[in-house]
Amino acid sequence: MVTIFKDTSYLSQKAAELFVEAAQEAVQKNGRFIVALTGGSSPKQLYQLLAQAPYKDQMPWQQTFIFWGDERWVPLTDERSNAKMAKELLLDKVPVPQEQIFPMWADMEPEAYAQKYEQILKNLFKGQEPAFDLILLGMGDDGHTASLFPHTEVLQEQEKWVDAYYLKPQSMHRITLTAPIINQANRILFMTFGENKAKALYEVLEGERNPQEYPSQLIQPKQGGEIYWYVDDKAASKLEKYK
Ligand SMILES: O=C1O[C@H](COP(=O)(O)O)[C@@H](O)[C@H](O)[C@H]1O
């Protein structure tokens, strides 16, 4: 489902409503809410809203388990850290138990931590379908999502749930959930703003299938899963089918 918003504040409000709805539904059904956050600029307003009334008070924080979809491999104090941003805008301001927050970084080799992170998820989902209740995603101007970048080997990954690799153009390691585990989620919410994303958004949603070039095309929810694209009118400016 693609929804086009003129106003990014309203878009973020609708995203906050969806977040709360997913959380309440998951807690009612399974007694807990398992969510993966995203980094980048798109979720900032959403995180600020979730840290305030009315959303803050509607959230079952005690039953919430926080993961990330991806991370730049930098310490948690680094300005580039996706976890630092979420911590400052949201997690420091809400009563989610510390032991239920799983940043995608530790002072160890990224590949070893990717295995550890996958094990944490496997323990949590033991005996159940490995389905996040909600995964938040952004999309880069180049069509990447999470740390699934164009023409990287991780795009072929079918077995691992979490992978880490050196991203040469950015001279840093990245760690990411892989497409197969993202696609198992019950709900996936992409938030995409700005005219810099218009070409990639068109290619992802309406172009020919080419996930090597536009990795966001790999995100296709399982049967019964929901995918929501919340985009602003600038990002949507090249779309034809969805207007
Ligand atoms: O590097 C990243 O970028 C994407 C997109 O970010 P945005 O600033 O264009 O919204 C983000 O989804 C990802 O988590 C992050 O690591």
mmCIF file of C-alpha atoms and ligand atoms in Angstrom:
data_model
loop_
_atom_site.group_PDB
_atom_site.id
_atom_site.type_symbol
_atom_site.label_atom_id
_atom_site.label_comp_id
_atom_site.label_asym_id
_atom_site.label_seq_id
_atom_site.Cartn_x
_atom_site.Cartn_y
_atom_site.Cartn_z
ATOM 1 C CA MET A 1 0.000 0.000 0.000
ATOM 2 C CA VAL A 2 1.402 3.383 -1.027
ATOM 3 C CA THR A 3 0.136 6.524 0.712
ATOM 4 C CA ILE A 4 1.270 9.916 -0.517
ATOM 5 C CA PHE A 5 1.336 12.807 1.981
ATOM 6 C CA LYS A 6 1.759 16.512 1.286
ATOM 7 C CA ASP A 7 2.871 17.170 4.813
ATOM 8 C CA THR A 8 5.695 15.158 6.401
ATOM 9 C CA SER A 9 4.479 16.048 9.918
ATOM 10 C CA TYR A 10 1.152 14.410 9.162
ATOM 11 C CA LEU A 11 3.001 11.456 7.595
ATOM 12 C CA SER A 12 4.963 10.999 10.827
ATOM 13 C CA GLN A 13 1.743 11.204 12.875
ATOM 14 C CA LYS A 14 0.193 8.445 10.783
ATOM 15 C CA ALA A 15 3.396 6.422 11.203
ATOM 16 C CA ALA A 16 3.163 6.896 14.993
ATOM 17 C CA GLU A 17 -0.458 5.692 14.925
ATOM 18 C CA LEU A 18 0.575 2.615 12.941
ATOM 19 C CA PHE A 19 3.434 1.941 15.376
ATOM 20 C CA VAL A 20 1.084 2.079 18.374
ATOM 21 C CA GLU A 21 -1.552 -0.050 16.623
ATOM 22 C CA ALA A 22 1.052 -2.717 15.730
ATOM 23 C CA ALA A 23 2.346 -2.711 19.303
ATOM 24 C CA GLN A 24 -1.069 -2.993 20.941
ATOM 25 C CA GLU A 25 -2.148 -5.744 18.565
ATOM 26 C CA ALA A 26 1.078 -7.752 19.097
ATOM 27 C CA VAL A 27 0.855 -7.479 22.884
ATOM 28 C CA GLN A 28 -2.769 -8.537 22.861
ATOM 29 C CA LYS A 29 -1.903 -11.553 20.689
ATOM 30 C CA ASN A 30 1.536 -12.638 21.954
ATOM 31 C CA GLY A 31 2.196 -10.634 25.098
ATOM 32 C CA ARG A 32 5.097 -8.718 23.507
ATOM 33 C CA PHE A 33 5.954 -6.350 20.671
ATOM 34 C CA ILE A 34 9.120 -6.964 18.640
ATOM 35 C CA VAL A 35 10.149 -4.045 16.454
ATOM 36 C CA ALA A 36 13.174 -3.128 14.337
ATOM 37 C CA LEU A 37 13.985 0.577 14.094
ATOM 38 C CA THR A 38 15.606 2.313 11.170
ATOM 39 C CA GLY A 39 18.260 5.010 10.941
ATOM 40 C CA GLY A 40 18.776 7.935 8.611
ATOM 41 C CA SER A 41 16.746 11.123 8.562
ATOM 42 C CA SER A 42 13.259 9.763 7.776
ATOM 43 C CA PRO A 43 12.264 8.374 11.199
ATOM 44 C CA LYS A 44 13.411 11.328 13.328
ATOM 45 C CA GLN A 45 10.029 13.001 13.614
ATOM 46 C CA LEU A 46 8.341 9.670 14.280
ATOM 47 C CA TYR A 47 10.715 8.986 17.179
ATOM 48 C CA GLN A 48 10.052 12.442 18.610
ATOM 49 C CA LEU A 49 6.297 11.853 18.418
ATOM 50 C CA LEU A 50 6.508 8.433 20.073
ATOM 51 C CA ALA A 51 8.336 10.049 22.984
ATOM 52 C CA GLN A 52 5.373 12.406 23.620
ATOM 53 C CA ALA A 53 1.682 12.238 24.532
ATOM 54 C CA PRO A 54 -0.559 10.798 23.315
ATOM 55 C CA TYR A 55 1.587 8.090 21.656
ATOM 56 C CA LYS A 56 4.005 7.614 24.550
ATOM 57 C CA ASP A 57 1.150 6.804 26.920
ATOM 58 C CA GLN A 58 -0.542 4.437 24.477
ATOM 59 C CA MET A 59 2.570 2.299 23.976
ATOM 60 C CA PRO A 60 3.103 -0.966 25.928
ATOM 61 C CA TRP A 61 6.786 -0.095 26.577
ATOM 62 C CA GLN A 62 7.262 -2.794 29.230
ATOM 63 C CA GLN A 63 6.448 -5.466 26.650
ATOM 64 C CA THR A 64 8.436 -3.867 23.799
ATOM 65 C CA PHE A 65 11.672 -5.375 22.403
ATOM 66 C CA ILE A 66 13.763 -2.967 20.334
ATOM 67 C CA PHE A 67 16.069 -4.110 17.530
ATOM 68 C CA TRP A 68 17.523 -2.316 14.514
ATOM 69 C CA GLY A 69 17.244 -3.079 10.823
ATOM 70 C CA ASP A 70 20.802 -1.949 10.224
ATOM 71 C CA GLU A 71 23.692 0.003 11.590
ATOM 72 C CA ARG A 72 26.825 1.848 10.570
ATOM 73 C CA TRP A 73 29.623 0.013 12.399
ATOM 74 C CA VAL A 74 30.582 2.850 14.703
ATOM 75 C CA PRO A 75 30.494 3.079 18.521
ATOM 76 C CA LEU A 76 27.206 4.033 20.131
ATOM 77 C CA THR A 77 28.589 7.494 20.935
ATOM 78 C CA ASP A 78 29.389 8.289 17.289
ATOM 79 C CA GLU A 79 27.157 10.865 15.553
ATOM 80 C CA ARG A 80 26.675 8.420 12.650
ATOM 81 C CA SER A 81 25.187 5.728 14.903
ATOM 82 C CA ASN A 82 21.561 4.871 14.162
ATOM 83 C CA ALA A 83 21.199 3.655 17.753
ATOM 84 C CA LYS A 84 22.485 6.954 19.182
ATOM 85 C CA MET A 85 19.870 8.885 17.248
ATOM 86 C CA ALA A 86 17.020 6.611 18.394
ATOM 87 C CA LYS A 87 18.310 6.694 21.970
ATOM 88 C CA GLU A 88 18.417 10.490 22.121
ATOM 89 C CA LEU A 89 15.091 11.107 20.391
ATOM 90 C CA LEU A 90 13.099 8.224 21.825
ATOM 91 C CA LEU A 91 14.574 5.497 23.979
ATOM 92 C CA ASP A 92 15.934 7.739 26.732
ATOM 93 C CA LYS A 93 12.466 9.252 27.125
ATOM 94 C CA VAL A 94 10.253 6.180 27.415
ATOM 95 C CA PRO A 95 10.067 3.374 29.985
ATOM 96 C CA VAL A 96 11.297 0.530 27.786
ATOM 97 C CA PRO A 97 13.441 -1.831 29.894
ATOM 98 C CA GLN A 98 17.157 -1.467 29.042
ATOM 99 C CA GLU A 99 17.584 -5.234 28.744
ATOM 100 C CA GLN A 100 14.983 -5.240 25.952
ATOM 101 C CA ILE A 101 17.036 -2.860 23.771
ATOM 102 C CA PHE A 102 19.471 -4.515 21.342
ATOM 103 C CA PRO A 103 21.700 -2.012 19.530
ATOM 104 C CA MET A 104 23.462 -3.435 16.485
ATOM 105 C CA TRP A 105 26.937 -2.693 17.747
ATOM 106 C CA ALA A 106 29.389 -4.086 20.294
ATOM 107 C CA ASP A 107 33.117 -3.706 20.781
ATOM 108 C CA MET A 108 33.991 -6.782 18.743
ATOM 109 C CA GLU A 109 34.418 -7.839 15.109
ATOM 110 C CA PRO A 110 31.294 -6.955 13.083
ATOM 111 C CA GLU A 111 31.000 -10.417 11.524
ATOM 112 C CA ALA A 112 31.105 -12.055 14.973
ATOM 113 C CA TYR A 113 28.520 -9.613 16.285
ATOM 114 C CA ALA A 114 26.242 -10.323 13.308
ATOM 115 C CA GLN A 115 26.265 -14.012 14.358
ATOM 116 C CA LYS A 116 25.577 -13.037 17.950
ATOM 117 C CA TYR A 117 22.724 -10.719 16.967
ATOM 118 C CA GLU A 118 21.183 -13.497 14.892
ATOM 119 C CA GLN A 119 21.431 -15.833 17.893
ATOM 120 C CA ILE A 120 19.682 -13.273 20.119
ATOM 121 C CA LEU A 121 16.835 -13.187 17.598
ATOM 122 C CA LYS A 122 16.741 -16.987 17.315
ATOM 123 C CA ASN A 123 16.463 -17.286 21.105
ATOM 124 C CA LEU A 124 13.654 -14.757 21.180
ATOM 125 C CA PHE A 125 11.712 -16.437 18.378
ATOM 126 C CA LYS A 126 12.417 -19.982 19.627
ATOM 127 C CA GLY A 127 9.556 -22.318 18.745
ATOM 128 C CA GLN A 128 7.753 -19.579 16.843
ATOM 129 C CA GLU A 129 7.688 -18.094 13.388
ATOM 130 C CA PRO A 130 10.610 -15.576 13.212
ATOM 131 C CA ALA A 131 8.367 -12.641 12.459
ATOM 132 C CA PHE A 132 9.022 -9.127 13.681
ATOM 133 C CA ASP A 133 5.739 -7.416 14.511
ATOM 134 C CA LEU A 134 6.949 -4.275 12.765
ATOM 135 C CA ILE A 135 10.074 -3.327 10.813
ATOM 136 C CA LEU A 136 10.686 0.334 10.028
ATOM 137 C CA LEU A 137 12.700 1.040 6.913
ATOM 138 C CA GLY A 138 14.009 4.050 5.030
ATOM 139 C CA MET A 139 15.229 4.154 1.470
ATOM 140 C CA GLY A 140 18.409 5.876 0.343
ATOM 141 C CA ASP A 141 18.613 7.995 -2.811
ATOM 142 C CA ASP A 142 20.265 4.994 -4.497
ATOM 143 C CA GLY A 143 17.382 2.627 -3.634
ATOM 144 C CA HIS A 144 19.181 0.878 -0.768
ATOM 145 C CA THR A 145 17.244 -0.057 2.327
ATOM 146 C CA ALA A 146 18.554 -1.135 5.743
ATOM 147 C CA SER A 147 22.227 -1.783 4.729
ATOM 148 C CA LEU A 148 21.257 -3.659 1.588
ATOM 149 C CA PHE A 149 23.289 -1.578 -0.848
ATOM 150 C CA PRO A 150 23.308 -1.926 -4.653
ATOM 151 C CA HIS A 151 25.607 -4.623 -6.040
ATOM 152 C CA THR A 152 26.682 -6.033 -2.676
ATOM 153 C CA GLU A 153 26.867 -9.744 -1.880
ATOM 154 C CA VAL A 154 24.429 -9.454 1.005
ATOM 155 C CA LEU A 155 21.661 -9.052 -1.578
ATOM 156 C CA GLN A 156 22.049 -12.768 -2.437
ATOM 157 C CA GLU A 157 21.916 -13.943 1.184
ATOM 158 C CA GLN A 158 19.246 -16.575 1.793
ATOM 159 C CA GLU A 159 20.378 -18.304 5.004
ATOM 160 C CA LYS A 160 21.638 -15.687 7.419
ATOM 161 C CA TRP A 161 19.232 -13.362 9.207
ATOM 162 C CA VAL A 162 21.955 -10.830 10.001
ATOM 163 C CA ASP A 163 25.092 -10.047 8.016
ATOM 164 C CA ALA A 164 28.023 -7.653 8.287
ATOM 165 C CA TYR A 165 30.391 -6.567 5.537
ATOM 166 C CA TYR A 166 32.776 -3.830 4.536
ATOM 167 C CA LEU A 167 31.104 -1.196 2.374
ATOM 168 C CA LYS A 168 33.960 0.174 0.316
ATOM 169 C CA PRO A 169 32.399 3.456 -0.941
ATOM 170 C CA GLN A 170 31.639 4.465 2.657
ATOM 171 C CA SER A 171 34.910 3.086 4.084
ATOM 172 C CA MET A 172 33.094 1.371 6.937
ATOM 173 C CA HIS A 173 31.478 -1.873 7.939
ATOM 174 C CA ARG A 174 27.722 -2.165 7.876
ATOM 175 C CA ILE A 175 25.555 -4.673 9.725
ATOM 176 C CA THR A 176 22.062 -5.450 8.532
ATOM 177 C CA LEU A 177 19.042 -7.697 8.711
ATOM 178 C CA THR A 178 18.862 -9.603 5.439
ATOM 179 C CA ALA A 179 15.933 -9.479 3.027
ATOM 180 C CA PRO A 180 14.566 -12.969 3.922
ATOM 181 C CA ILE A 181 14.111 -12.107 7.623
ATOM 182 C CA ILE A 182 12.744 -8.642 6.849
ATOM 183 C CA ASN A 183 10.192 -10.236 4.544
ATOM 184 C CA GLN A 184 8.949 -12.488 7.367
ATOM 185 C CA ALA A 185 7.716 -9.450 9.323
ATOM 186 C CA ASN A 186 4.026 -9.010 9.996
ATOM 187 C CA ARG A 187 4.233 -5.331 9.039
ATOM 188 C CA ILE A 188 6.880 -3.343 7.194
ATOM 189 C CA LEU A 189 6.719 0.450 7.093
ATOM 190 C CA PHE A 190 8.888 2.392 4.641
ATOM 191 C CA MET A 191 9.117 6.144 5.208
ATOM 192 C CA THR A 192 10.554 8.061 2.268
ATOM 193 C CA PHE A 193 10.760 11.820 1.811
ATOM 194 C CA GLY A 194 12.190 14.318 -0.626
ATOM 195 C CA GLU A 195 12.754 14.780 -4.320
ATOM 196 C CA ASN A 196 16.204 13.137 -4.131
ATOM 197 C CA LYS A 197 14.362 9.849 -3.717
ATOM 198 C CA ALA A 198 11.915 10.332 -6.601
ATOM 199 C CA LYS A 199 13.901 8.415 -9.232
ATOM 200 C CA ALA A 200 14.716 5.483 -6.935
ATOM 201 C CA LEU A 201 11.126 5.318 -5.645
ATOM 202 C CA TYR A 202 9.811 5.186 -9.196
ATOM 203 C CA GLU A 203 12.285 2.418 -10.100
ATOM 204 C CA VAL A 204 11.521 0.413 -6.945
ATOM 205 C CA LEU A 205 7.741 0.579 -7.257
ATOM 206 C CA GLU A 206 7.099 0.919 -10.963
ATOM 207 C CA GLY A 207 10.347 0.080 -12.773
ATOM 208 C CA GLU A 208 11.525 -3.247 -14.122
ATOM 209 C CA ARG A 209 12.688 -5.774 -11.581
ATOM 210 C CA ASN A 210 16.347 -5.086 -10.889
ATOM 211 C CA PRO A 211 17.091 -5.565 -7.174
ATOM 212 C CA GLN A 212 20.854 -5.495 -7.749
ATOM 213 C CA GLU A 213 20.467 -1.855 -8.752
ATOM 214 C CA TYR A 214 17.468 -1.042 -6.497
ATOM 215 C CA PRO A 215 17.701 -3.347 -3.432
ATOM 216 C CA SER A 216 14.456 -2.034 -1.908
ATOM 217 C CA GLN A 217 12.726 -4.213 -4.524
ATOM 218 C CA LEU A 218 13.834 -7.230 -2.456
ATOM 219 C CA ILE A 219 11.398 -6.232 0.260
ATOM 220 C CA GLN A 220 8.263 -8.198 -0.447
ATOM 221 C CA PRO A 221 6.267 -9.309 2.571
ATOM 222 C CA LYS A 222 5.239 -12.900 3.128
ATOM 223 C CA GLN A 223 1.663 -13.917 2.468
ATOM 224 C CA GLY A 224 -0.504 -12.161 5.025
ATOM 225 C CA GLY A 225 2.243 -9.638 5.809
ATOM 226 C CA GLU A 226 1.584 -5.949 5.212
ATOM 227 C CA ILE A 227 3.861 -3.416 3.574
ATOM 228 C CA TYR A 228 3.143 0.294 3.877
ATOM 229 C CA TRP A 229 4.968 2.941 1.886
ATOM 230 C CA TYR A 230 4.465 6.350 3.512
ATOM 231 C CA VAL A 231 5.988 8.831 1.070
ATOM 232 C CA ASP A 232 5.767 12.569 0.575
ATOM 233 C CA ASP A 233 4.606 14.171 -2.655
ATOM 234 C CA LYS A 234 8.175 15.094 -3.611
ATOM 235 C CA ALA A 235 9.426 11.517 -3.384
ATOM 236 C CA ALA A 236 6.248 10.434 -5.214
ATOM 237 C CA SER A 237 6.620 13.000 -8.010
ATOM 238 C CA LYS A 238 7.673 10.442 -10.649
ATOM 239 C CA LEU A 239 5.118 7.769 -9.745
ATOM 240 C CA GLU A 240 2.384 7.160 -12.296
ATOM 241 C CA LYS A 241 0.306 4.265 -11.006
ATOM 242 C CA TYR A 242 -0.131 5.482 -7.462
ATOM 243 C CA LYS A 243 -1.529 8.986 -8.052
HETATM 244 O O1 LIG B 1 22.404 4.706 5.869
HETATM 245 C C1 LIG B 1 21.223 4.602 6.071
HETATM 246 O O2 LIG B 1 20.348 5.187 5.209
HETATM 247 C C2 LIG B 1 19.003 4.719 5.049
HETATM 248 C C3 LIG B 1 18.210 5.860 4.410
HETATM 249 O O3 LIG B 1 18.340 7.031 5.218
HETATM 250 P P1 LIG B 1 17.606 8.405 4.903
HETATM 251 O O4 LIG B 1 18.429 9.440 5.640
HETATM 252 O O5 LIG B 1 17.702 8.605 3.438
HETATM 253 O O6 LIG B 1 16.227 8.303 5.424
HETATM 254 C C4 LIG B 1 18.440 4.269 6.392
HETATM 255 O O7 LIG B 1 17.186 3.669 6.170
HETATM 256 C C5 LIG B 1 19.399 3.294 7.055
HETATM 257 O O8 LIG B 1 18.881 2.845 8.298
HETATM 258 C C6 LIG B 1 20.699 3.987 7.317
HETATM 259 O O9 LIG B 1 21.662 3.133 7.917
#
